[in-house]
Amino acid sequence: MDKDKLYELKAQASQLKPIINIGKNGITDTVVEEIKKHLKANRMIKIKTLKSSREEKDTESIANELASATASQIVEIRGNSFVLYK
């Protein structure tokens, strides 16, 4: 992905509301399937990690794991949320 496309996606991502919350159960098959479904419909989604999910892993490692599991790209990681694009 080139710089201009990434800049454009970040601008769009700032307007998104988190669709999925990752809670104390962490990344499950159900969560991955739900993310795949939303990515297919919307191409870009914002995901929020709750405090209970960050006890073992940080937001960046959760984002990397979900990006590889869903064959998507990380657009932005900011605080406790991140944006995936497919």
PDB file of C-alpha atoms in Angstrom, residues 36-85:
ATOM      1  CA  LYS A  36     -14.114 -11.420   8.244  1.00  0.00           C
ATOM      2  CA  LYS A  37     -17.852 -10.870   7.730  1.00  0.00           C
ATOM      3  CA  HIS A  38     -17.582  -7.140   8.489  1.00  0.00           C
ATOM      4  CA  LEU A  39     -14.472  -6.750   6.316  1.00  0.00           C
ATOM      5  CA  LYS A  40     -16.278  -8.376   3.407  1.00  0.00           C
ATOM      6  CA  ALA A  41     -19.215  -5.981   3.805  1.00  0.00           C
ATOM      7  CA  ASN A  42     -17.348  -2.763   4.663  1.00  0.00           C
ATOM      8  CA  ARG A  43     -13.692  -3.308   3.609  1.00  0.00           C
ATOM      9  CA  MET A  44     -12.537  -1.266   6.626  1.00  0.00           C
ATOM     10  CA  ILE A  45     -13.474  -1.672  10.291  1.00  0.00           C
ATOM     11  CA  LYS A  46     -12.402  -0.281  13.632  1.00  0.00           C
ATOM     12  CA  ILE A  47     -11.846  -2.688  16.512  1.00  0.00           C
ATOM     13  CA  LYS A  48     -11.522  -1.758  20.171  1.00  0.00           C
ATOM     14  CA  THR A  49      -9.585  -3.787  22.734  1.00  0.00           C
ATOM     15  CA  LEU A  50     -11.045  -3.702  26.209  1.00  0.00           C
ATOM     16  CA  LYS A  51      -8.825  -3.533  29.287  1.00  0.00           C
ATOM     17  CA  SER A  52      -9.465  -7.185  30.151  1.00  0.00           C
ATOM     18  CA  SER A  53      -8.059  -8.322  26.788  1.00  0.00           C
ATOM     19  CA  ARG A  54      -4.846  -6.351  27.241  1.00  0.00           C
ATOM     20  CA  GLU A  55      -3.739  -8.204  30.386  1.00  0.00           C
ATOM     21  CA  GLU A  56      -1.794 -10.817  28.391  1.00  0.00           C
ATOM     22  CA  LYS A  57      -1.222  -9.050  25.040  1.00  0.00           C
ATOM     23  CA  ASP A  58      -0.981  -5.426  24.021  1.00  0.00           C
ATOM     24  CA  THR A  59      -3.132  -3.818  21.341  1.00  0.00           C
ATOM     25  CA  GLU A  60      -0.405  -4.024  18.701  1.00  0.00           C
ATOM     26  CA  SER A  61       0.074  -7.785  19.065  1.00  0.00           C
ATOM     27  CA  ILE A  62      -3.704  -8.338  18.990  1.00  0.00           C
ATOM     28  CA  ALA A  63      -3.921  -6.217  15.818  1.00  0.00           C
ATOM     29  CA  ASN A  64      -1.088  -8.146  14.155  1.00  0.00           C
ATOM     30  CA  GLU A  65      -2.657 -11.489  15.047  1.00  0.00           C
ATOM     31  CA  LEU A  66      -6.071 -10.472  13.700  1.00  0.00           C
ATOM     32  CA  ALA A  67      -4.587  -8.970  10.532  1.00  0.00           C
ATOM     33  CA  SER A  68      -2.834 -12.235   9.706  1.00  0.00           C
ATOM     34  CA  ALA A  69      -5.892 -14.335  10.659  1.00  0.00           C
ATOM     35  CA  THR A  70      -8.192 -12.290   8.406  1.00  0.00           C
ATOM     36  CA  ALA A  71      -5.702 -11.598   5.575  1.00  0.00           C
ATOM     37  CA  SER A  72      -6.126  -7.851   6.057  1.00  0.00           C
ATOM     38  CA  GLN A  73      -3.835  -4.885   6.638  1.00  0.00           C
ATOM     39  CA  ILE A  74      -3.480  -2.647   9.655  1.00  0.00           C
ATOM     40  CA  VAL A  75      -4.228   0.949   8.715  1.00  0.00           C
ATOM     41  CA  GLU A  76      -3.720   2.516  12.116  1.00  0.00           C
ATOM     42  CA  ILE A  77      -3.231   1.617  15.761  1.00  0.00           C
ATOM     43  CA  ARG A  78      -4.248   4.360  18.140  1.00  0.00           C
ATOM     44  CA  GLY A  79      -4.570   3.841  21.877  1.00  0.00           C
ATOM     45  CA  ASN A  80      -6.849   0.886  22.545  1.00  0.00           C
ATOM     46  CA  SER A  81      -8.274   0.631  19.046  1.00  0.00           C
ATOM     47  CA  PHE A  82      -7.038  -0.229  15.587  1.00  0.00           C
ATOM     48  CA  VAL A  83      -8.336  -0.244  12.029  1.00  0.00           C
ATOM     49  CA  LEU A  84      -8.171  -3.163   9.593  1.00  0.00           C
ATOM     50  CA  TYR A  85      -8.562  -2.833   5.813  1.00  0.00           C
TER      51      TYR A  85
END
